[in-house]
mmCIF file of C-alpha atoms and ligand atoms in Angstrom:
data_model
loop_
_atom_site.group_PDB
_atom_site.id
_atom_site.type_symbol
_atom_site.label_atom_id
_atom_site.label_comp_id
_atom_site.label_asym_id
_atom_site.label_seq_id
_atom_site.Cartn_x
_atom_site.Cartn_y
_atom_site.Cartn_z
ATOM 1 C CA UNK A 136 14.884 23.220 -21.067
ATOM 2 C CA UNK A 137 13.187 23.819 -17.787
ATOM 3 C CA UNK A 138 12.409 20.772 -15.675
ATOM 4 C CA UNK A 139 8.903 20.178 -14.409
ATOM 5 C CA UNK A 140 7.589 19.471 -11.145
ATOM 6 C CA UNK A 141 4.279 18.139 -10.983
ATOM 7 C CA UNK A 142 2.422 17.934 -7.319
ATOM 8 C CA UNK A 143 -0.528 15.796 -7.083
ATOM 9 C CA UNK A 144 -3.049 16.117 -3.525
ATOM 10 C CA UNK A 145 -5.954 14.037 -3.027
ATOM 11 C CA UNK A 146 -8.501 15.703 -1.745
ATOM 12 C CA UNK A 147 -11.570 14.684 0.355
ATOM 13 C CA UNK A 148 -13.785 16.471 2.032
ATOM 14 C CA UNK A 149 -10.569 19.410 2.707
ATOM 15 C CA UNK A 150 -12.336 23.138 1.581
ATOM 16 C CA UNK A 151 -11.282 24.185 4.154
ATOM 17 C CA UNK A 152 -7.634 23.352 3.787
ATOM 18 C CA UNK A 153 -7.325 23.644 0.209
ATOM 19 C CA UNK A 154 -6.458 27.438 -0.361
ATOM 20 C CA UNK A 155 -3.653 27.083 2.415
ATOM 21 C CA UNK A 156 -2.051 24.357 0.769
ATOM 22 C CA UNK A 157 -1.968 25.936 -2.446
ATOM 23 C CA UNK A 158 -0.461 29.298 -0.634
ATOM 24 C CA UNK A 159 2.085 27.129 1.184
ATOM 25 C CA UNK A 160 3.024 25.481 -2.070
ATOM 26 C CA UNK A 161 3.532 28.584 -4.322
ATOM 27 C CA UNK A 162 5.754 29.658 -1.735
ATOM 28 C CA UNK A 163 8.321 26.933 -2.150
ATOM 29 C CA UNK A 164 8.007 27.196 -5.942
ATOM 30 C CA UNK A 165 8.028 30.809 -5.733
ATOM 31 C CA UNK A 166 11.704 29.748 -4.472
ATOM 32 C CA UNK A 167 12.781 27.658 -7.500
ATOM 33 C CA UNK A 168 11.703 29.474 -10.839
ATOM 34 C CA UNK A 169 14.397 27.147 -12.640
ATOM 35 C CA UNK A 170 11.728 24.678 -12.294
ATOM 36 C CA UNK A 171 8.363 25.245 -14.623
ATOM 37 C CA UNK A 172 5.193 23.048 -11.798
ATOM 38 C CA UNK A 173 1.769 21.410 -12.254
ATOM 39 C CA UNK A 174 -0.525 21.084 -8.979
ATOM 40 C CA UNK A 175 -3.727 18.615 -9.551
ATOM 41 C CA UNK A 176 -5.694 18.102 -7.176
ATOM 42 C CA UNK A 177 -7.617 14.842 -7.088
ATOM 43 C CA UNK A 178 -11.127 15.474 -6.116
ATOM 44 C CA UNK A 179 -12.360 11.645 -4.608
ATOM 45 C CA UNK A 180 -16.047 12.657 -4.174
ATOM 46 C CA UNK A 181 -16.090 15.007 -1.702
ATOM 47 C CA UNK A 182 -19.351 15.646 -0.289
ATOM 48 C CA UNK A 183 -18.745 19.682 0.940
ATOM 49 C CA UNK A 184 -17.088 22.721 -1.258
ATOM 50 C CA UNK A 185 -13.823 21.089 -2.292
ATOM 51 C CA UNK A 186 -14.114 21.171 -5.859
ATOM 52 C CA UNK A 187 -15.520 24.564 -5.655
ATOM 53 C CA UNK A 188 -12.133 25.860 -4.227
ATOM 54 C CA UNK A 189 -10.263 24.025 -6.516
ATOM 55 C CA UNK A 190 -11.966 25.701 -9.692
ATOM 56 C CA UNK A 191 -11.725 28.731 -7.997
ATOM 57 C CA UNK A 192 -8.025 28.511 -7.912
ATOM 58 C CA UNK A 193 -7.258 27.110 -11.353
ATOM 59 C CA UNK A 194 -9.291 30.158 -12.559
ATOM 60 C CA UNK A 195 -6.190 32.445 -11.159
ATOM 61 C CA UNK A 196 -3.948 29.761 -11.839
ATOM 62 C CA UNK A 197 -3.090 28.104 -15.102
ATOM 63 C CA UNK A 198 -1.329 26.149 -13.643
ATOM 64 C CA UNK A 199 -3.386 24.004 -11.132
ATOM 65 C CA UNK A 200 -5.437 21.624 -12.384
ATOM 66 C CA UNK A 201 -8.206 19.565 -10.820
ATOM 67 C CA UNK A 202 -9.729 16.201 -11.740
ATOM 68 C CA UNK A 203 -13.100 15.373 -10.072
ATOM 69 C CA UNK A 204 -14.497 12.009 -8.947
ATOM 70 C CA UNK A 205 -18.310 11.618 -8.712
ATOM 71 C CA UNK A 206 -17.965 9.406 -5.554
ATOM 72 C CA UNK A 207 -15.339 8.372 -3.443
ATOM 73 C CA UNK A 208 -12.851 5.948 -4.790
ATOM 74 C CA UNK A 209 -10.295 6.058 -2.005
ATOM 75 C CA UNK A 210 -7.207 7.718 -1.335
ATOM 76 C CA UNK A 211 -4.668 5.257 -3.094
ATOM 77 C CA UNK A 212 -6.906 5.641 -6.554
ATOM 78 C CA UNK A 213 -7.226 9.077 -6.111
ATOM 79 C CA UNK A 214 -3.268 9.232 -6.086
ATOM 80 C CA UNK A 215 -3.509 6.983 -9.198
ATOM 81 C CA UNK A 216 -5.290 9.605 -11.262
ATOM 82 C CA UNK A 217 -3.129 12.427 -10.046
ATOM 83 C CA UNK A 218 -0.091 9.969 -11.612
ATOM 84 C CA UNK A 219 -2.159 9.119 -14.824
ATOM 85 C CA UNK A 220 -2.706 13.182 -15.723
ATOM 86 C CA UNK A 221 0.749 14.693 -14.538
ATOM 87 C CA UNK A 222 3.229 15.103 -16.833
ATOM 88 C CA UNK A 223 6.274 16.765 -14.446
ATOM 89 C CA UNK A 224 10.007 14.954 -14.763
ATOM 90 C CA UNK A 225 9.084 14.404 -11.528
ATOM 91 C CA UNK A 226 6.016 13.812 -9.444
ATOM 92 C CA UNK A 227 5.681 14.599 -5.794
ATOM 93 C CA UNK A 228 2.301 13.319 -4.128
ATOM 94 C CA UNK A 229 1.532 14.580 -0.419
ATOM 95 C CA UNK A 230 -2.093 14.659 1.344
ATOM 96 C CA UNK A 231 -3.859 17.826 1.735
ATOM 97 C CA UNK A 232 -4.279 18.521 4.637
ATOM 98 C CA UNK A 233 -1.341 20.100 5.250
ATOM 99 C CA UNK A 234 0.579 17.352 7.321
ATOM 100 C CA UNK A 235 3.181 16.837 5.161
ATOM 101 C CA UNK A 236 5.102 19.988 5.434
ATOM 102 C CA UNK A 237 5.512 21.914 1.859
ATOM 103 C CA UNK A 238 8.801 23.411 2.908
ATOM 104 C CA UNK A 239 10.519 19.669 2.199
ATOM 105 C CA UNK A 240 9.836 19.872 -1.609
ATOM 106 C CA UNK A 241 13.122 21.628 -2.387
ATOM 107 C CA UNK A 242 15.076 18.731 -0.460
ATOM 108 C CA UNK A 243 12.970 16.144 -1.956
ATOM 109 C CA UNK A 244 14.245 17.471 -5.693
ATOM 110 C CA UNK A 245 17.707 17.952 -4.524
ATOM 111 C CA UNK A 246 18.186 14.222 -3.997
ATOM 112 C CA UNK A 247 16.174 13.341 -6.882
ATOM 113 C CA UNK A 248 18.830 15.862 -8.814
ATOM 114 C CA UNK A 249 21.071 13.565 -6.794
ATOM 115 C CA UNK A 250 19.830 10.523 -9.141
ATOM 116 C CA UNK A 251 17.484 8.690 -6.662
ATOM 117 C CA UNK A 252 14.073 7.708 -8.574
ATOM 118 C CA UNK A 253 12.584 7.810 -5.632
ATOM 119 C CA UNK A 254 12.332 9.647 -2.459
ATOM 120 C CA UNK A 255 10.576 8.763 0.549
ATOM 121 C CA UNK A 256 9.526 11.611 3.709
ATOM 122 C CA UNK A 257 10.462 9.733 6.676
ATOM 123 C CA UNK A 258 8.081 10.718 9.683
ATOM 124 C CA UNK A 259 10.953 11.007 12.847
ATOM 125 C CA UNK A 260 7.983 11.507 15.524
ATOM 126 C CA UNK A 261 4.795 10.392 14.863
ATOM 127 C CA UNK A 262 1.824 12.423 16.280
ATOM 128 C CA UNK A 263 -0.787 9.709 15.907
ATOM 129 C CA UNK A 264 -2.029 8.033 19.932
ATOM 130 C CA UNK A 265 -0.920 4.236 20.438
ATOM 131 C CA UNK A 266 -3.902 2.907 18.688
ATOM 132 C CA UNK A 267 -2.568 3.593 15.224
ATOM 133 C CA UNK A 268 1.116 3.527 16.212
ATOM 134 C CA UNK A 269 1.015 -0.153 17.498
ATOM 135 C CA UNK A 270 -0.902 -1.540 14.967
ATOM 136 C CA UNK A 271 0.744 0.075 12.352
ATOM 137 C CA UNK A 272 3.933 -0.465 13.724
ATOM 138 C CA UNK A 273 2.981 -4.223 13.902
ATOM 139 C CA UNK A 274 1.498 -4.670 10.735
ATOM 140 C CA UNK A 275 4.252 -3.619 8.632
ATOM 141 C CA UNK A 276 6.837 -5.974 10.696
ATOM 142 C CA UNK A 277 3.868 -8.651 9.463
ATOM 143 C CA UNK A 278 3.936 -7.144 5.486
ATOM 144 C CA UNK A 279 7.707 -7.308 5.745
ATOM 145 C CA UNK A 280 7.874 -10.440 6.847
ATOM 146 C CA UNK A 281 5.144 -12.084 4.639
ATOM 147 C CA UNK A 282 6.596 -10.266 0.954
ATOM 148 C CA UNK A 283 9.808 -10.477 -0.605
ATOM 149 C CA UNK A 284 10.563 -6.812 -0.550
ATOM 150 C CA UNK A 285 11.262 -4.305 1.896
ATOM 151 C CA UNK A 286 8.345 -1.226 2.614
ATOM 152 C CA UNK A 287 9.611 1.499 4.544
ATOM 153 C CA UNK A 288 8.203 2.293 8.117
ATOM 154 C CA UNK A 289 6.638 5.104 8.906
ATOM 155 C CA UNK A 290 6.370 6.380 5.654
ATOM 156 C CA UNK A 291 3.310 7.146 4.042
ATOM 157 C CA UNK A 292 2.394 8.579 0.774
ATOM 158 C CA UNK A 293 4.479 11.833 0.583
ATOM 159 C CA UNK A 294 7.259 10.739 -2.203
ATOM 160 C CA UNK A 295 8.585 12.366 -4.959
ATOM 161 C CA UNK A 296 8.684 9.331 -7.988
ATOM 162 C CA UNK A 297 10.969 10.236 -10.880
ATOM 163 C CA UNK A 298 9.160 10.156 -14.426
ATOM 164 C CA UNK A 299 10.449 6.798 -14.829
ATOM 165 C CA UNK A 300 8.509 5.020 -11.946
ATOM 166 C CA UNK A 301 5.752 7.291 -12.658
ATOM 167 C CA UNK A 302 4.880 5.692 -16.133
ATOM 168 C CA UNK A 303 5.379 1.968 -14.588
ATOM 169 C CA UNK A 304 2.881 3.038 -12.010
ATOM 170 C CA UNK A 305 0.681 4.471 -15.005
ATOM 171 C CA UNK A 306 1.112 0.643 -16.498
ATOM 172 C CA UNK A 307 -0.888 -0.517 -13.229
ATOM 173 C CA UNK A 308 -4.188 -0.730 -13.799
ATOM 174 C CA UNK A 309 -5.502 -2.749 -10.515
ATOM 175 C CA UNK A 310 -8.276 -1.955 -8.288
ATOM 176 C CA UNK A 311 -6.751 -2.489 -5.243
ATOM 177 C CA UNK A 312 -4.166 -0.528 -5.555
ATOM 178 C CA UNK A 313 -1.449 -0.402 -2.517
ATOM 179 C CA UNK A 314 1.129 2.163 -3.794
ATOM 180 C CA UNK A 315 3.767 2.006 -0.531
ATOM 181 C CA UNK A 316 4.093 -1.734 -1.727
ATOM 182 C CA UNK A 317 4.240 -1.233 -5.422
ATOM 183 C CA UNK A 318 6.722 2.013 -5.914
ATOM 184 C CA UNK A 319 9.438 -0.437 -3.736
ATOM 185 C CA UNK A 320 8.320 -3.919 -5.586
ATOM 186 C CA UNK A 321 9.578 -2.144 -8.480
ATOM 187 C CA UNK A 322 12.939 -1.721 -7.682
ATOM 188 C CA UNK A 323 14.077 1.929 -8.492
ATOM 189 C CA UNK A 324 16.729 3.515 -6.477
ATOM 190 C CA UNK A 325 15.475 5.078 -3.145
ATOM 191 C CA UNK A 326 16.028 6.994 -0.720
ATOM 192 C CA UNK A 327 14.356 8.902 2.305
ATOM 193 C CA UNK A 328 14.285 12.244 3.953
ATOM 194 C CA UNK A 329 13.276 12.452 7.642
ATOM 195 C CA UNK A 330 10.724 15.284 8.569
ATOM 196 C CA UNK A 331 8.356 15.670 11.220
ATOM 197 C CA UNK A 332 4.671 16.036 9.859
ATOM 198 C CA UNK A 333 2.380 18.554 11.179
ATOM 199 C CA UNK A 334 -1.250 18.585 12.561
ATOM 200 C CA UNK A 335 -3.775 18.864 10.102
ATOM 201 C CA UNK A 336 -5.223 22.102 9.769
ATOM 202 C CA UNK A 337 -8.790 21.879 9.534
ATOM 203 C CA UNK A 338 -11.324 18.773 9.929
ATOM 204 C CA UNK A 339 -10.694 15.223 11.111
ATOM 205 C CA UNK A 340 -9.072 12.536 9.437
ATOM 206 C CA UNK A 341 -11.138 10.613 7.072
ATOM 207 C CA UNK A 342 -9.050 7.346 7.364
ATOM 208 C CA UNK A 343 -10.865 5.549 9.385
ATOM 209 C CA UNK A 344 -10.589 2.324 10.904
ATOM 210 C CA UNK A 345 -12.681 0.339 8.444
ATOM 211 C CA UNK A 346 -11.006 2.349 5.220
ATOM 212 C CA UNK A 347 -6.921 1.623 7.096
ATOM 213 C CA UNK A 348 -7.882 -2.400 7.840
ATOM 214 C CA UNK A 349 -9.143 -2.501 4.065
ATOM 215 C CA UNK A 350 -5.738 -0.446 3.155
ATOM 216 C CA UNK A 351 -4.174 -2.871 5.110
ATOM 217 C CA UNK A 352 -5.685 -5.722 3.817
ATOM 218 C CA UNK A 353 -4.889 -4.588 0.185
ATOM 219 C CA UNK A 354 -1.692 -4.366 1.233
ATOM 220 C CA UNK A 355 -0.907 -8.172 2.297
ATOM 221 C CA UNK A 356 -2.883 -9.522 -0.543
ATOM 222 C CA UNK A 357 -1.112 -7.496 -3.121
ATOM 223 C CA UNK A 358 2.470 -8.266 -1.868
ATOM 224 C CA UNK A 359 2.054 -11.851 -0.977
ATOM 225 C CA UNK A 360 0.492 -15.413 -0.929
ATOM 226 C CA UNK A 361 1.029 -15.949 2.901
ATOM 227 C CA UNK A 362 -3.054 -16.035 3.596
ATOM 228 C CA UNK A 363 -3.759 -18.552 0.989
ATOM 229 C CA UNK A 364 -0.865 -20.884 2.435
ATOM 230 C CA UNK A 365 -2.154 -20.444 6.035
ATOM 231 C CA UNK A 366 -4.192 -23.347 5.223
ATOM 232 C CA UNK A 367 -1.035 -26.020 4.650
ATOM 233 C CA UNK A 368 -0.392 -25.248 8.125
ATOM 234 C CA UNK A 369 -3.296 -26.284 9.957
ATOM 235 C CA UNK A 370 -3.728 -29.167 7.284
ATOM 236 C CA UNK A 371 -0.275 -30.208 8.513
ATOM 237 C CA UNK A 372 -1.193 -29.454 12.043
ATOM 238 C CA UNK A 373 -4.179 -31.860 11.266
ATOM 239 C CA UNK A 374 -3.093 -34.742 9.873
ATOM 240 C CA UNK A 375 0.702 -35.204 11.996
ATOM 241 C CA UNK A 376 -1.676 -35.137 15.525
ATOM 242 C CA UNK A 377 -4.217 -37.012 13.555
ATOM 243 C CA UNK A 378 -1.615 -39.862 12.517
ATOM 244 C CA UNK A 379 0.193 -39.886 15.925
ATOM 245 C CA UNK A 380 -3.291 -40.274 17.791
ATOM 246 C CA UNK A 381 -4.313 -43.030 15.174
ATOM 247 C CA UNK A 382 -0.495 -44.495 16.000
ATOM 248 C CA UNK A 383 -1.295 -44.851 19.625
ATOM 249 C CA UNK A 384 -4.521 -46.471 19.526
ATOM 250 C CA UNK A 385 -3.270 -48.801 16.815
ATOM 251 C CA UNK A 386 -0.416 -49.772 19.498
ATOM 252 C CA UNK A 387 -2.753 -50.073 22.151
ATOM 253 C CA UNK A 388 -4.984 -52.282 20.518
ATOM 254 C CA UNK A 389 -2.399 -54.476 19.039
ATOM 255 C CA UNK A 390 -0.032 -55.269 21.686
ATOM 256 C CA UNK A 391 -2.645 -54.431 24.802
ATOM 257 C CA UNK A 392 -5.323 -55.549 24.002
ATOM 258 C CA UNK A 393 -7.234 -53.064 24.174
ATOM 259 C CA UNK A 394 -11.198 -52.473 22.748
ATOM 260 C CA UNK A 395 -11.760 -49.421 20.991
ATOM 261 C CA UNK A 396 -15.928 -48.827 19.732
ATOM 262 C CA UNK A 397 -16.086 -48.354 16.180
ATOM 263 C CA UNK A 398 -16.715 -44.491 16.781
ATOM 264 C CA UNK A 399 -13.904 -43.818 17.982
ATOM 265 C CA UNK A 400 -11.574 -45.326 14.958
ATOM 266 C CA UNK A 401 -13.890 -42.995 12.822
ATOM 267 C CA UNK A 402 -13.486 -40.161 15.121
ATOM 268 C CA UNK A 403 -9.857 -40.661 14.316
ATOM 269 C CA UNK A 404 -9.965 -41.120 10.616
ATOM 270 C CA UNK A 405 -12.208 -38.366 10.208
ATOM 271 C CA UNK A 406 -10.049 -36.412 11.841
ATOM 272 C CA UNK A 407 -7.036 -37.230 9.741
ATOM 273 C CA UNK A 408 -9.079 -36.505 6.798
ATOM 274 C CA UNK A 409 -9.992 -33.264 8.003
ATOM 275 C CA UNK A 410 -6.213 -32.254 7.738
ATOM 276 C CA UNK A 411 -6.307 -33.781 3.971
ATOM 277 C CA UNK A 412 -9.122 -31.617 3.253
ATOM 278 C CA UNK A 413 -7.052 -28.480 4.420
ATOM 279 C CA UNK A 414 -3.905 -29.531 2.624
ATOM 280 C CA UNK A 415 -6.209 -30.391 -0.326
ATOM 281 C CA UNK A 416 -7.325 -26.323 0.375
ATOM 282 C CA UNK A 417 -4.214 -25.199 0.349
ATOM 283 C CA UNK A 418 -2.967 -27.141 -3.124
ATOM 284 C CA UNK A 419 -6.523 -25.065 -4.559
ATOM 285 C CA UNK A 420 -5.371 -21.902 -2.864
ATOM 286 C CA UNK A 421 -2.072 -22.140 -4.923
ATOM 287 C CA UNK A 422 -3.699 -22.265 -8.046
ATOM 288 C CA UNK A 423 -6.223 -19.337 -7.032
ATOM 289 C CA UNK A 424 -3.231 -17.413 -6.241
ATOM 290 C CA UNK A 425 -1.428 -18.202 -9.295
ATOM 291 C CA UNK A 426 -4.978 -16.859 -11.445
ATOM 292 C CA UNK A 427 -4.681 -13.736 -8.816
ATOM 293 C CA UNK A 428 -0.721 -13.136 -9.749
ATOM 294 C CA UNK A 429 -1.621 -13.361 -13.733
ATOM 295 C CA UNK A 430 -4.813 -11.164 -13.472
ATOM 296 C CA UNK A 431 -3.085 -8.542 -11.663
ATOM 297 C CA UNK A 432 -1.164 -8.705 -14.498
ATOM 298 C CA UNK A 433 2.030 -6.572 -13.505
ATOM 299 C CA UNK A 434 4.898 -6.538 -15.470
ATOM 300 C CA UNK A 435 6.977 -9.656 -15.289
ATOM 301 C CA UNK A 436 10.403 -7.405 -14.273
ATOM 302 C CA UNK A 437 11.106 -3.256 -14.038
ATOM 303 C CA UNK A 438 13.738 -2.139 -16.016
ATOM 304 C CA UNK A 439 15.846 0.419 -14.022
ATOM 305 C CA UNK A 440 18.336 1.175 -16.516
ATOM 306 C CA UNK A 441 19.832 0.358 -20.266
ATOM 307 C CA UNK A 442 22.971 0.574 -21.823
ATOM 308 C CA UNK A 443 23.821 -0.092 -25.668
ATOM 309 C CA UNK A 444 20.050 -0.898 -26.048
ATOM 310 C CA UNK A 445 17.237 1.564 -26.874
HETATM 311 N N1 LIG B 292 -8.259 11.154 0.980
HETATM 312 C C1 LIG B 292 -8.843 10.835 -0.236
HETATM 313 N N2 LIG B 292 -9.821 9.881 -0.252
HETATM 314 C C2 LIG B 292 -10.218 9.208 0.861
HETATM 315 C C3 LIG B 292 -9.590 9.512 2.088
HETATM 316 C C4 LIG B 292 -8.606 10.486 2.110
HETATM 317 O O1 LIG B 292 -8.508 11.402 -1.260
HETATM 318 O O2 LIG B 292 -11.103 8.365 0.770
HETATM 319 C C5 LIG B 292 -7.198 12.201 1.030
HETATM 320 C C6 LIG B 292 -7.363 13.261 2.095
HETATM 321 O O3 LIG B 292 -8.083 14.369 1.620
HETATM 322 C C7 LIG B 292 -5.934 13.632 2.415
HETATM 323 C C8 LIG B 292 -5.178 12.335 2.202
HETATM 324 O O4 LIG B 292 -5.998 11.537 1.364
HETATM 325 O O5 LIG B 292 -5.422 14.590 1.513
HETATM 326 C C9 LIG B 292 -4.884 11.609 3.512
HETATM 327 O O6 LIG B 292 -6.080 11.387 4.238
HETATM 328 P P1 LIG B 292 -6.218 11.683 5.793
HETATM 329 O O7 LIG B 292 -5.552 12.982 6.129
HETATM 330 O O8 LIG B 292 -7.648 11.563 6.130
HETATM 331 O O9 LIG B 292 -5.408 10.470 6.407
HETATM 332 P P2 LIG B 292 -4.314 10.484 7.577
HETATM 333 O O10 LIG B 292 -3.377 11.620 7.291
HETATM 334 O O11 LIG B 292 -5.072 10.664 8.839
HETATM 335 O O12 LIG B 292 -3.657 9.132 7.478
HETATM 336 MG MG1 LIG B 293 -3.886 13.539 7.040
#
């Protein structure tokens, strides 16, 4: 039997941009009839003719399909629903907008043939000016750093996911959803292609700075604890000056001689206690992160592979 390919595009706010995609697509597949495709195209509440142009097209095409949001859920939800409703042996998700060049499909599936569960389009040069280089590049040194697991760099969310990771990302059913965290946290073989991503063809970008800081935000919080523990170190901060300060007064009034006003013990004390309120934060935050960890309610482990078992 014929393999399946399904392609899933989020679209928002893109009529524009839609009918070129779709060309630029059934040209590669054109290229590879041992493969049977899906497209879907995830409609996240665009405001202009998007899902117009995408009924229009699934009315020549059996083939694409279209799933429409009534308001904007955001790109990484969006992606979700293009995961929940394909059904392709493999699933390759790119924006579009055309930046993510159509042409790298057929490599994509050759290293998936290859075995990897995953593949990952490496952008080489990135277009985007210094404001979203440096902070991006920054930030995912910091995500790195802070979670057990390693996200690619300059990566974004043009991937081809095997069947396999496709169904454990089906099994995900948070709101705040951070995909370039979750397809690595689960462990499936990877690898990446590097590509140079074009300009988009029509329109602006709709990430803007609010919607990346809350992307980036969702990212941190979904891979790790660090925030919650920032509070042990300023309670620890606290209370070692606090206890040191308290220390040298103590000396100075014991074997100097020295007169301290009442305030200024308190001062002191308070101060100390300050810290102890911080650590006593902290010991909280542990627990609220250990409710957070249980309501996101993952799977305990990812199975990559069996043998001798069903
Ligand atoms: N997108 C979406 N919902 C959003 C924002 C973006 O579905 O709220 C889609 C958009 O149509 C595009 C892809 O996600 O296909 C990437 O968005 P964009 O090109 O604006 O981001 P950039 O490439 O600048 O990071
Ligand atoms: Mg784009």
């Amino acid at each position: 039997v014929k393999k399946k390919i399904s392609i899933i595009l989020p679209v928002y706010n893109e009529e524009r941009a839609i009918a070129s995609i779709y060309k630029a697509i059934i040209v590669v597949i054109s290229g590879m009839p041992e493969y049977l495709y899906e497209v879907i195209f995830v409609n996240d509440g665009s405001v202009d003719n998007s899902w117009n142009e995408i009924k229009k097209l699934s009315q020549k095409d059996k083939y694409v399909k279209g799933i429409s949001f009534g308001r904007n859920f955001g790109h990484q939800i969006a992606l979700k629903a293009g995961y929940d409703s394909s059904s392709g042996d493999a699933v390759i998700s790119m924006d579009s907008d055309l930046q993510h060049p159509p042409q790298l499909i057929l490599k994509m599936i050759k290293k998936w043939e290859k075995g990897f569960e995953v593949v990952y389009v490496e952008q080489i040069k990135r277009r985007d000016g210094v404001f979203k280089r440096v902070p991006s590049l920054l930030y995912y040194r910091l995500l790195n750093y802070v979670s057990q697991i390693t996200i690619p760099k300059n990566v974004g969310d043009f991937r081809l996911l095997d069947r396999k990771v496709v169904l454990f990302i089906k099994s995900i059913k948070t709101k705040s959803l951070y995909l370039r965290g979750l397809v690595p946290w689960s462990g499936f073989s990877s690898t990446s292609i590097c590509a140079e991503y074009s300009d988009r063809v029509s329109g602006k970008s709709s990430y803007t700075y609010w919607k990346m800081f809350k992307l980036a935000f969702d990212g941190i919080t979904a891979l790790s604890l660090f925030p919650l523990k920032l509070a042990a170190i300023v309670g620890a901060f606290v209370v070692f000056t606090g206890i040191i300060l308290l220390l040298i007064i103590l000396i100075d009034f014991i074997f100097y001689n020295s007169w301290y006003p009442l305030f200024k013990w308190l001062a002191t004390v308070t101060y100390i206690f300050v810290g102890v309120l911080f650590i006593l934060l902290w010991i909280l935050g542990e627990y609220v992160g250990k409710i957070y960890e249980e309501t996101k309610n993952y799977p305990q482990y990812v199975v990559v592979e069996k043998t001798n078992l069903e």
